[in-house]
Amino acid sequence: MAALTSDGNVTSFQKKGRNRIPYIQGTRQSVQNAQILASSGVPSLDHVLGSGLPVGTILLIEEDVFGTFSKLMLKYFLAEGIACEHPSFLASLDTIPKSLMKELPVPIKTESSSGTSIDSKADPMTIAWRYQNMRQNRVVILYGPGPTEDDRPIGDFGNKNYGYLLSKIHQKISEGQFRVQDEPSKHSILRVAIHSLGSPMWVDSTTDANIETGIKRDLPRFLLYLRSLLRESYALAVVTVPSHLFQDPSIHKLCEYQSDMALRFESFAGSSYETNPVFKEYHGLLHIRKLGPVNTLATHVPESLDLAFKLRRRKFVIEKLHLPPELQESAQREQDDIASGKRSGIGCASSPNSKLDF
Amino acid sequence: MAAALIAALGLDQPEAQSSSIAVLEKGNADSSFVLSCFMWECLVGRSARECRANGLLLPRPSESSAAVLLVSCHHSAAHYRNQSLKLGLNLTSLSQKGLFEELDLTKAISSSLVKSGCMADFINDSGTIIVETLFSSIRSRLLKMKDSFKSVCLIIGNINDIITTGVSTSHIFTFINYLQGLLAEIDCMSLVISTHFTDDDESERLLGSFLKNASDLTVTVSGLQTGLSKDVSGCLNVWGQSTPSGTYHYRLLDRQVKMFSPGASSV
């Protein structure tokens, strides 16, 4: 079908269809592949991952030993969603989801942009994380232990907990009209945060004779099914996994394979690095395990793989690992001085104890 | 473009006889670009060489093009369509001509779990693939394509994901054996199967070894042992009966796959 120009002439040049990518608040389009990107809540992590998390993908976080920083990442992810008015879904069997939501970080607002900060306006106390200052029109869906009577597990899992969780996520996707074929009045994205998936709290002792075998069977399958659901919807997921608890190394490798991006947090807490002066500015190391291609040929390659993170009073920062400058003389240098002093006694210089030394 | 990779595998030679190709991806490397390159070779690569020989610049599908059936288990079909578009191949327009067909298992799994859309017959309600029905579906599609085109190519991406859905390893071996049988049944057919391979998982290790044993040409894609690099995306190992074995480094650019010998990335 030909198009008509303003003067009535027929031309064969026409724009094919309308732009099928809707505008969603708090997202941006990738320049490379027109993929919709959403922020993880930590700008420095977005920079490492290539401008953000692509919608329809899974970011897998392998937890640090105490799970402190991986949980913090989830909080930032959820807080970013609330700030951008994205509906969020939080699932955890290890902690009470409501208590986790009470510790979300508030957005940092500068004096110049807002006149007065939120802290001085609402409450004179300076508390880093507060839930009460969050926007009132938030939509947060929580998933705790114990399915309701209406829940029916989906997927072929030995452990029904995974089936119930998947069913709940699917229910929220269809209720919120997040599927690709849906046409809601206002498009948004669903942020799915799953805390400590595969931890001992997820084990179904009635069905799993061997716990590790059950996890190895169900966890990669859950991620495969979740990825299939997310690919067909405007949703993205951040899943934390306590990989240090798995004795079988193949479990976390299969989980990494089934996810689109994978990170591992290594905290210095409780390790010898905690007191090491070399790492005194940081709280841990960040290992990039996988950055898979999504709808593109070339993947993003970060500037450096030597990444470390530190938790400041009001900010979580990921940056390139820098060793501190050498300001004090080390033991090696002292030894060198002594050795050089001994050698110098042979030459024209005086001995180390000589008063003529300067 | 994909010509560099195809040349490295020796598939651009007229006497190339690799009808069964295995692609193994090790660790966290991704081999989807290799499959896209194979699609490029089947659909326009051969005709591009003919065009170049005749002094034409733009490659177009011709009589020498092979029809492609893609079965994607890990990545979505949209991923392969976008990747091929970067290589200068519009799969959407080729599918309208009947040269390209796709079976998106991720989409089928999603539909079966939520019980919406047209449910595929090769998947049950709980998201497990039924390999017997899948084979019948693949065979009927290939036979239909063979009626219209001289040669056909079946490409299966990440077959190990079928095991993850709950199919036993022995069933997968039988499924692959049946697919190998199609090579004898359908003239001028080629088969490309990719799988993820790790030594830690017994079923993946067995599947990788089985595929390597059953194929004429094996391409192993792995990451760099030293981590990530801006100049080198990964390592590609070629091992085959009629192809000279070798190790290459590759670099994935926005619209091109560059191949070079290890240590020659800056050349």
XYZ file of C-alpha atoms in Angstrom:
625
model
C 0.000 0.000 0.000
C 1.460 3.354 -1.004
C 1.359 6.498 1.092
C 0.143 9.926 0.032
C 2.362 12.990 0.403
C 1.079 16.471 1.336
C 0.732 17.485 -2.300
C -1.170 14.337 -3.193
C 1.631 12.438 -4.905
C 1.885 8.747 -4.210
C 5.164 7.552 -2.739
C 6.333 4.073 -1.961
C 8.276 5.248 1.086
C 6.383 4.788 4.306
C 7.129 4.020 7.894
C 6.322 0.408 8.604
C 3.954 0.341 11.590
C 4.282 2.278 14.796
C 7.060 2.030 17.332
C 6.246 -1.155 19.231
C 8.418 -0.345 22.243
C 6.249 1.516 24.758
C 7.516 4.285 26.991
C 7.962 3.019 30.540
C 8.847 5.330 33.374
C 12.232 4.630 34.932
C 13.581 2.762 31.921
C 15.663 3.589 28.886
C 16.363 1.973 25.573
C 19.721 0.473 24.831
C 21.490 2.225 21.971
C 23.053 -1.054 20.894
C 19.997 -3.298 20.543
C 16.919 -1.226 21.514
C 16.479 -3.433 24.589
C 14.568 -1.812 27.470
C 16.934 -1.278 30.381
C 16.033 -0.696 34.012
C 18.332 0.406 36.792
C 19.445 -2.025 39.481
C 19.319 0.809 42.022
C 23.105 1.092 42.222
C 24.423 3.375 39.431
C 27.935 1.955 39.669
C 26.565 -1.576 39.155
C 24.519 -0.388 36.171
C 27.729 0.961 34.679
C 29.460 -2.385 35.152
C 26.557 -4.317 33.608
C 26.268 -1.997 30.605
C 23.788 0.779 31.445
C 21.371 -1.384 33.410
C 19.439 -4.623 33.541
C 17.598 -5.652 30.355
C 13.884 -6.222 30.876
C 12.955 -9.899 30.530
C 16.166 -11.222 32.048
C 17.428 -12.745 35.295
C 20.324 -11.369 37.305
C 21.726 -14.071 39.569
C 23.612 -12.969 42.659
C 25.700 -15.538 44.472
C 25.521 -14.479 48.083
C 28.412 -13.535 50.322
C 28.979 -15.726 53.377
C 26.721 -13.772 55.730
C 24.374 -12.639 52.965
C 24.675 -8.990 54.015
C 25.586 -7.356 50.741
C 23.471 -9.560 48.489
C 20.462 -8.665 50.625
C 21.464 -5.015 50.343
C 21.483 -5.326 46.560
C 17.939 -6.666 46.667
C 16.900 -3.713 48.815
C 18.385 -1.270 46.325
C 16.662 -3.091 43.467
C 13.286 -2.857 45.219
C 13.834 0.735 46.336
C 14.609 1.771 42.770
C 11.394 0.122 41.664
C 9.373 2.007 44.255
C 11.051 5.295 43.340
C 10.167 4.683 39.672
C 6.668 3.458 40.588
C 7.345 -0.027 39.260
C 5.314 -2.780 40.902
C 7.584 -5.097 42.823
C 7.394 -8.686 43.983
C 9.517 -9.932 46.841
C 9.827 -13.570 47.842
C 11.786 -14.881 50.777
C 11.538 -17.801 53.133
C 14.617 -16.850 55.151
C 13.439 -13.458 56.332
C 10.008 -11.942 56.755
C 9.475 -9.951 53.545
C 7.722 -7.106 55.403
C 10.689 -6.608 57.702
C 12.995 -6.518 54.694
C 10.782 -3.889 53.086
C 11.086 -1.729 56.199
C 14.801 -1.394 55.640
C 14.746 -0.091 52.087
C 17.051 2.825 51.316
C 15.435 6.180 50.572
C 16.405 8.137 47.458
C 19.212 10.634 47.948
C 18.009 14.144 47.127
C 20.467 17.013 46.894
C 19.815 20.397 48.500
C 20.005 22.237 45.189
C 17.395 20.139 43.408
C 14.723 19.870 46.071
C 15.360 22.883 48.305
C 15.127 20.903 51.515
C 15.974 17.300 51.892
C 13.423 14.683 52.848
C 15.189 14.108 56.142
C 14.875 17.688 57.379
C 11.283 18.002 56.197
C 9.811 14.898 57.743
C 11.979 13.871 60.588
C 14.956 15.544 62.209
C 16.555 12.184 62.898
C 18.945 11.029 60.246
C 18.243 7.401 59.587
C 19.733 5.856 56.528
C 16.922 3.485 55.665
C 13.335 4.220 56.277
C 10.197 2.732 54.911
C 7.732 5.437 55.955
C 9.106 7.998 53.497
C 8.398 5.839 50.496
C 5.739 6.926 48.077
C 2.259 5.995 49.098
C 1.176 4.675 45.693
C 3.639 1.838 45.766
C 2.584 -1.658 44.742
C 4.557 -4.248 46.600
C 3.586 -7.877 46.574
C 5.123 -10.094 49.165
C 5.553 -13.821 49.221
C 6.309 -15.509 52.489
C 6.212 -19.065 53.728
C 3.120 -21.178 53.291
C 0.908 -21.233 50.193
C -2.751 -20.247 50.444
C -5.640 -22.515 49.490
C -6.049 -20.816 46.113
C -2.432 -21.421 45.097
C -1.738 -24.260 42.701
C 1.893 -25.144 41.914
C 2.939 -25.054 38.273
C 5.866 -26.855 36.677
C 7.189 -30.311 37.367
C 9.126 -29.814 40.600
C 9.973 -32.332 43.269
C 9.854 -29.505 45.802
C 6.434 -27.833 45.630
C 7.767 -24.534 47.035
C 9.261 -23.716 43.630
C 5.959 -24.483 41.925
C 4.022 -22.237 44.297
C 6.487 -19.394 43.812
C 6.374 -19.716 40.033
C 2.592 -19.783 40.138
C 2.561 -16.605 42.243
C 4.905 -14.810 39.834
C 2.804 -15.863 36.850
C -0.338 -14.700 38.669
C 1.171 -11.252 39.271
C 2.362 -10.975 35.681
C -1.084 -11.749 34.276
C -2.989 -9.680 36.873
C -0.792 -6.643 36.323
C -0.987 -7.001 32.519
C 2.754 -7.290 32.147
C 2.608 -9.807 29.299
C 3.933 -8.652 25.929
C 0.563 -9.127 24.252
C -1.315 -7.131 26.935
C -2.265 -3.547 26.220
C -2.724 -1.715 29.515
C -3.480 2.002 29.692
C -0.018 2.675 31.137
C 2.904 0.321 30.624
C 5.151 -0.528 33.530
C 7.549 -3.292 34.495
C 7.363 -5.826 37.293
C 10.449 -6.196 39.452
C 10.794 -9.673 40.887
C 13.188 -10.057 43.807
C 13.800 -13.533 45.201
C 15.929 -13.771 48.301
C 18.166 -16.746 49.107
C 16.560 -19.215 46.721
C 17.707 -22.766 47.409
C 18.645 -22.071 51.025
C 17.829 -24.731 53.661
C 14.503 -22.957 54.281
C 13.412 -23.918 50.743
C 14.052 -27.609 51.271
C 10.978 -29.809 51.318
C 12.023 -32.593 53.667
C 8.985 -34.722 52.797
C 9.999 -35.202 49.153
C 13.739 -34.715 49.036
C 15.589 -37.763 50.284
C 18.889 -36.253 49.234
C 18.768 -32.484 49.658
C 21.557 -31.675 47.198
C 20.006 -33.869 44.510
C 16.679 -32.119 44.976
C 18.258 -28.672 44.714
C 20.254 -29.688 41.649
C 17.087 -30.917 39.944
C 14.730 -28.092 40.903
C 16.795 -24.909 41.067
C 18.060 -24.814 37.426
C 14.598 -25.916 36.276
C 12.986 -23.079 38.216
C 15.366 -20.567 36.632
C 14.634 -21.998 33.167
C 10.872 -21.687 33.695
C 11.225 -18.234 35.230
C 13.336 -17.076 32.268
C 10.709 -18.420 29.853
C 8.015 -16.454 31.683
C 10.084 -13.267 31.843
C 11.002 -13.372 28.138
C 7.300 -13.058 27.311
C 6.593 -10.208 29.717
C 7.671 -6.769 30.879
C 9.389 -8.038 33.997
C 12.889 -8.618 35.291
C 14.208 -10.617 38.206
C 17.054 -10.480 40.665
C 17.616 -13.813 42.390
C 20.091 -14.350 45.199
C 21.412 -17.855 45.765
C 23.518 -19.029 48.748
C 26.001 -20.834 46.512
C 28.543 -21.207 49.328
C 26.157 -23.661 50.986
C 26.116 -26.058 48.024
C 28.602 -28.907 48.294
C 28.096 -29.899 44.653
C 29.937 -27.354 42.429
C 27.690 -28.188 39.468
C 24.638 -26.563 41.137
C 25.883 -23.007 40.982
C 27.346 -23.595 37.507
C 23.969 -24.777 36.216
C 22.298 -21.801 37.890
C 24.757 -19.416 36.254
C 24.080 -21.059 32.914
C 20.321 -20.612 33.277
C 20.610 -16.941 34.222
C 21.399 -14.084 31.863
C 23.855 -12.317 34.134
C 25.625 -13.648 37.205
C 27.593 -11.886 39.928
C 29.303 -13.161 43.050
C 29.776 -11.086 46.154
C 32.803 -11.915 48.313
C 32.632 -10.151 51.630
C 35.730 -9.515 53.728
C 33.729 -10.013 56.926
C 35.101 -12.923 58.879
C 38.022 -13.449 56.517
C 41.696 -12.548 56.759
C 41.134 -9.721 54.287
C 39.096 -7.838 56.885
C 42.205 -6.648 58.692
C 44.453 -6.518 55.665
C 45.581 -2.883 55.157
C 45.535 -3.398 51.391
C 41.746 -3.770 51.417
C 40.981 -1.395 54.275
C 38.931 0.927 52.038
C 36.625 -1.830 50.813
C 34.096 -4.238 52.263
C 34.455 -6.938 49.653
C 35.126 -7.980 46.094
C 32.657 -8.293 43.236
C 33.238 -11.100 40.741
C 31.492 -10.964 37.382
C 30.652 -14.562 36.540
C 28.544 -14.101 33.426
C 27.350 -11.365 31.101
C 25.317 -13.182 28.497
C 24.119 -11.699 25.212
C 20.439 -10.753 25.056
C 19.121 -10.037 21.559
C 22.583 -8.982 20.430
C 25.829 -10.358 19.088
C 28.477 -8.638 21.173
C 28.153 -8.531 24.944
C 29.147 -5.637 27.139
C 32.701 -5.915 28.455
C 33.350 -3.915 31.641
C 36.438 -1.743 31.898
C 37.943 -3.916 34.596
C 37.232 -7.219 36.249
C 39.030 -6.246 39.452
C 36.031 -4.762 41.174
C 35.471 -4.043 44.825
C 32.555 -2.607 46.744
C 32.259 -0.429 49.790
C 29.307 0.604 51.858
C 29.397 4.235 52.802
C 26.995 5.862 55.222
C 24.349 6.507 52.598
C 25.691 4.913 49.473
C 26.771 1.541 48.138
C 29.570 1.913 45.617
C 31.193 -0.569 43.247
C 34.479 0.585 41.801
C 37.713 -0.591 40.301
C 39.973 -2.106 42.929
C 42.860 0.217 43.728
C 45.598 -0.649 46.141
C 46.481 2.121 48.587
C 49.746 4.042 47.992
C 52.827 2.836 49.812
C 53.444 5.566 52.398
C 55.318 3.675 55.097
C 58.578 1.880 54.736
C 57.968 -1.829 54.599
C 60.008 -4.524 56.238
C 61.461 -5.353 52.861
C 62.811 -1.839 52.482
C 64.342 -1.895 55.956
C 66.115 -5.088 55.090
C 67.290 -3.556 51.867
C 68.704 -0.591 53.787
C 70.547 -2.843 56.174
C 71.899 -4.924 53.341
C 72.989 -1.885 51.418
C 74.580 -0.490 54.561
C 76.620 -3.638 55.012
C 77.712 -3.575 51.426
C 78.559 0.071 51.565
C 81.096 -0.587 54.286
C 83.350 -2.084 51.694
C 83.294 0.960 49.481
C 83.936 4.587 50.196
C 80.884 4.992 52.471
C 81.186 4.575 56.195
C 79.528 1.845 58.266
C 75.817 2.227 59.229
C 76.681 3.202 62.789
C 79.235 5.764 61.815
C 78.699 9.319 63.025
C 79.715 10.567 59.639
C 76.592 9.194 58.075
C 74.064 11.731 56.847
C 29.825 -10.794 8.944
C 30.003 -14.513 9.560
C 32.309 -15.442 6.686
C 35.432 -15.485 8.868
C 34.021 -18.149 11.171
C 32.736 -20.269 8.298
C 36.158 -20.060 6.619
C 37.870 -21.082 9.859
C 35.672 -24.178 10.017
C 36.450 -24.990 6.414
C 32.776 -25.000 5.456
C 33.303 -22.531 2.605
C 35.162 -25.166 0.609
C 33.135 -26.892 -2.128
C 34.317 -30.306 -0.974
C 33.255 -29.721 2.657
C 31.425 -32.843 3.853
C 30.423 -32.061 7.411
C 26.770 -33.000 7.559
C 26.650 -33.422 11.320
C 28.125 -30.685 13.477
C 28.296 -30.472 17.273
C 28.765 -27.152 19.048
C 29.843 -27.401 22.677
C 29.833 -24.358 24.918
C 32.020 -24.575 27.974
C 31.627 -22.630 31.195
C 29.789 -19.350 30.825
C 30.622 -18.857 27.145
C 27.724 -18.408 24.739
C 27.622 -20.270 21.442
C 24.515 -18.693 19.934
C 26.645 -16.624 17.553
C 28.038 -19.844 16.025
C 24.500 -21.017 15.257
C 23.670 -17.621 13.739
C 26.768 -17.927 11.568
C 25.644 -21.389 10.422
C 22.233 -19.950 9.524
C 23.948 -17.175 7.576
C 26.028 -19.767 5.711
C 23.004 -21.922 4.856
C 20.739 -19.079 3.804
C 23.022 -16.608 2.032
C 26.647 -17.662 2.521
C 26.835 -20.075 -0.407
C 24.970 -17.733 -2.729
C 27.185 -14.841 -1.549
C 30.259 -16.677 -2.804
C 28.518 -17.315 -6.122
C 27.525 -13.632 -6.344
C 31.098 -12.583 -5.611
C 32.349 -14.922 -8.310
C 29.885 -13.322 -10.725
C 30.905 -9.793 -9.707
C 27.776 -9.045 -7.647
C 28.130 -7.410 -4.247
C 24.816 -8.029 -2.492
C 24.254 -11.634 -1.433
C 20.711 -12.929 -1.877
C 19.124 -16.305 -1.259
C 19.348 -18.417 -4.375
C 18.752 -21.980 -5.487
C 21.885 -23.088 -3.656
C 20.493 -21.802 -0.336
C 19.442 -24.398 2.209
C 16.184 -24.050 4.108
C 16.751 -23.811 7.859
C 14.686 -25.151 10.741
C 15.775 -23.669 14.061
C 14.816 -25.317 17.352
C 15.795 -22.919 20.127
C 15.791 -24.313 23.656
C 17.778 -21.752 25.667
C 17.577 -18.432 23.851
C 14.350 -17.143 22.384
C 13.806 -17.196 18.636
C 13.773 -13.380 18.786
C 17.355 -13.500 20.062
C 18.493 -15.428 16.993
C 16.462 -13.144 14.706
C 18.142 -10.059 16.197
C 21.555 -11.667 16.079
C 21.111 -12.668 12.440
C 19.923 -9.170 11.613
C 23.255 -7.878 12.920
C 24.962 -10.273 10.502
C 22.890 -8.901 7.624
C 20.271 -11.640 7.520
C 16.580 -10.847 7.883
C 15.022 -14.081 9.122
C 11.530 -12.582 9.269
C 11.478 -11.931 5.533
C 13.079 -15.319 4.830
C 10.426 -17.091 6.911
C 7.769 -15.484 4.702
C 9.489 -17.103 1.722
C 9.505 -20.454 3.518
C 13.278 -20.613 3.724
C 13.338 -20.343 7.486
C 11.193 -21.885 10.197
C 11.550 -21.824 13.944
C 10.415 -23.879 16.924
C 10.769 -21.719 20.017
C 10.792 -24.083 22.993
C 11.136 -21.268 25.553
C 7.919 -19.762 24.247
C 6.291 -23.193 24.254
C 7.359 -23.754 27.869
C 5.964 -20.374 28.865
C 2.648 -21.096 27.099
C 2.337 -24.522 28.664
C 3.034 -23.225 32.174
C 0.453 -20.459 31.958
C -1.848 -22.543 29.729
C -2.424 -19.730 27.255
C -2.098 -19.279 23.507
C -1.797 -22.247 21.176
C -0.273 -25.047 23.210
C 2.369 -27.037 21.376
C 1.772 -30.788 21.216
C 5.371 -31.625 22.151
C 5.121 -30.228 25.646
C 2.982 -31.281 28.582
C 1.138 -29.115 31.129
C 4.036 -29.068 33.573
C 6.536 -27.727 31.042
C 8.342 -31.008 30.241
C 9.239 -31.642 26.594
C 7.884 -34.854 25.030
C 10.770 -35.819 22.760
C 8.806 -38.373 20.718
C 6.282 -35.736 19.609
C 9.019 -33.154 19.153
C 10.857 -35.500 16.794
C 7.677 -36.107 14.765
C 7.080 -32.370 14.536
C 10.664 -31.721 13.405
C 10.556 -34.545 10.853
C 7.281 -33.418 9.267
C 8.530 -29.835 9.008
C 11.810 -30.923 7.422
C 10.053 -33.143 4.887
C 7.737 -30.263 3.999
C 10.692 -27.923 3.508
C 12.536 -30.523 1.448
C 9.641 -30.541 -1.039
C 10.339 -26.889 -1.885
C 14.100 -26.637 -1.475
C 17.072 -28.651 -2.589
C 18.753 -28.918 0.813
C 17.657 -28.439 4.425
C 19.479 -27.768 7.655
C 18.271 -28.518 11.173
C 19.795 -26.379 13.929
C 19.087 -27.185 17.574
C 20.288 -24.649 20.124
C 21.260 -25.865 23.604
C 19.701 -29.320 23.572
C 20.744 -29.848 27.218
C 17.888 -27.575 28.315
C 15.512 -30.386 27.382
C 17.162 -32.433 30.139
C 16.592 -29.555 32.554
C 12.858 -29.683 31.829
C 12.782 -33.252 33.140
C 13.634 -35.523 30.205
C 16.037 -38.346 31.046
C 19.507 -38.489 29.494
C 18.757 -41.820 27.806
C 15.710 -40.288 26.100
C 17.876 -37.454 24.775
C 20.420 -39.936 23.414
C 17.635 -41.758 21.582
C 16.263 -38.434 20.322
C 19.686 -37.467 18.913
C 20.044 -40.940 17.431
C 16.731 -40.512 15.623
C 17.824 -37.074 14.368
C 21.029 -38.653 13.039
C 18.788 -41.167 11.286
C 17.107 -38.311 9.430
C 20.430 -37.598 7.732
C 20.075 -40.905 5.921
C 16.364 -40.410 5.246
C 16.508 -36.876 3.835
C 18.983 -36.120 1.067
C 21.211 -33.045 1.346
C 20.389 -32.511 4.991
C 22.775 -31.163 7.589
C 22.394 -31.245 11.342
C 23.831 -28.775 13.860
C 23.303 -29.411 17.579
C 24.680 -27.246 20.345
C 24.877 -28.103 24.019
C 26.261 -26.661 27.213
C 29.115 -28.720 28.582
C 30.521 -28.912 32.066
C 32.640 -31.627 33.643
C 30.951 -31.199 37.025
C 27.524 -32.313 35.817
C 27.352 -35.962 34.795
C 24.447 -35.674 32.331
C 25.969 -32.656 30.537
C 29.353 -34.364 30.359
C 27.822 -37.521 28.897
C 25.729 -35.542 26.422
C 28.738 -33.517 25.269
C 30.851 -36.639 24.795
C 28.044 -38.400 22.936
C 27.555 -35.476 20.550
C 31.286 -35.156 19.960
C 31.468 -38.840 19.112
C 28.448 -38.774 16.817
C 29.396 -35.690 14.776
C 31.693 -35.084 11.815
C 32.822 -31.714 13.113
C 32.999 -30.442 16.698
C 33.265 -26.775 17.551
C 34.013 -25.971 21.183
C 33.341 -22.431 22.369
C 34.883 -21.402 25.668
C 35.772 -18.227 27.475
C 39.293 -17.056 28.102
C 40.934 -18.764 31.035
C 42.237 -15.426 32.246
C 38.795 -13.811 32.350
C 37.284 -11.185 30.070
C 39.111 -9.089 27.520
C 38.157 -6.218 25.267
C 40.227 -7.563 22.401
C 39.257 -11.228 22.622
C 35.756 -12.531 23.353
C 36.717 -16.172 23.715
C 38.353 -19.272 22.354
C 37.053 -21.536 19.607
C 38.374 -25.021 19.100
C 37.730 -26.953 15.891
C 38.059 -30.708 15.703
C 36.836 -32.796 12.791
C 37.424 -35.660 10.433
C 37.629 -33.713 7.176
C 38.580 -30.321 8.630
C 42.023 -29.389 9.940
C 41.839 -29.100 13.705
C 42.851 -25.834 15.268
C 42.388 -23.303 18.004
C 41.228 -19.784 17.253
C 40.394 -16.725 19.242
C 37.322 -14.763 18.280
C 36.059 -11.293 18.905
C 32.390 -10.402 18.703
C 31.826 -6.951 17.303
C 28.472 -5.241 16.909
C 27.914 -6.605 13.405
C 30.785 -8.975 12.825
C 32.605 -12.028 14.137
C 36.383 -11.717 13.854
C 38.562 -14.813 13.939
C 42.298 -14.897 14.492
C 45.055 -17.118 15.791
C 45.845 -16.901 19.515
C 48.095 -13.916 20.138
C 47.218 -12.166 16.875
C 44.317 -10.068 18.168
C 46.017 -6.722 17.508
C 47.004 -7.572 13.941
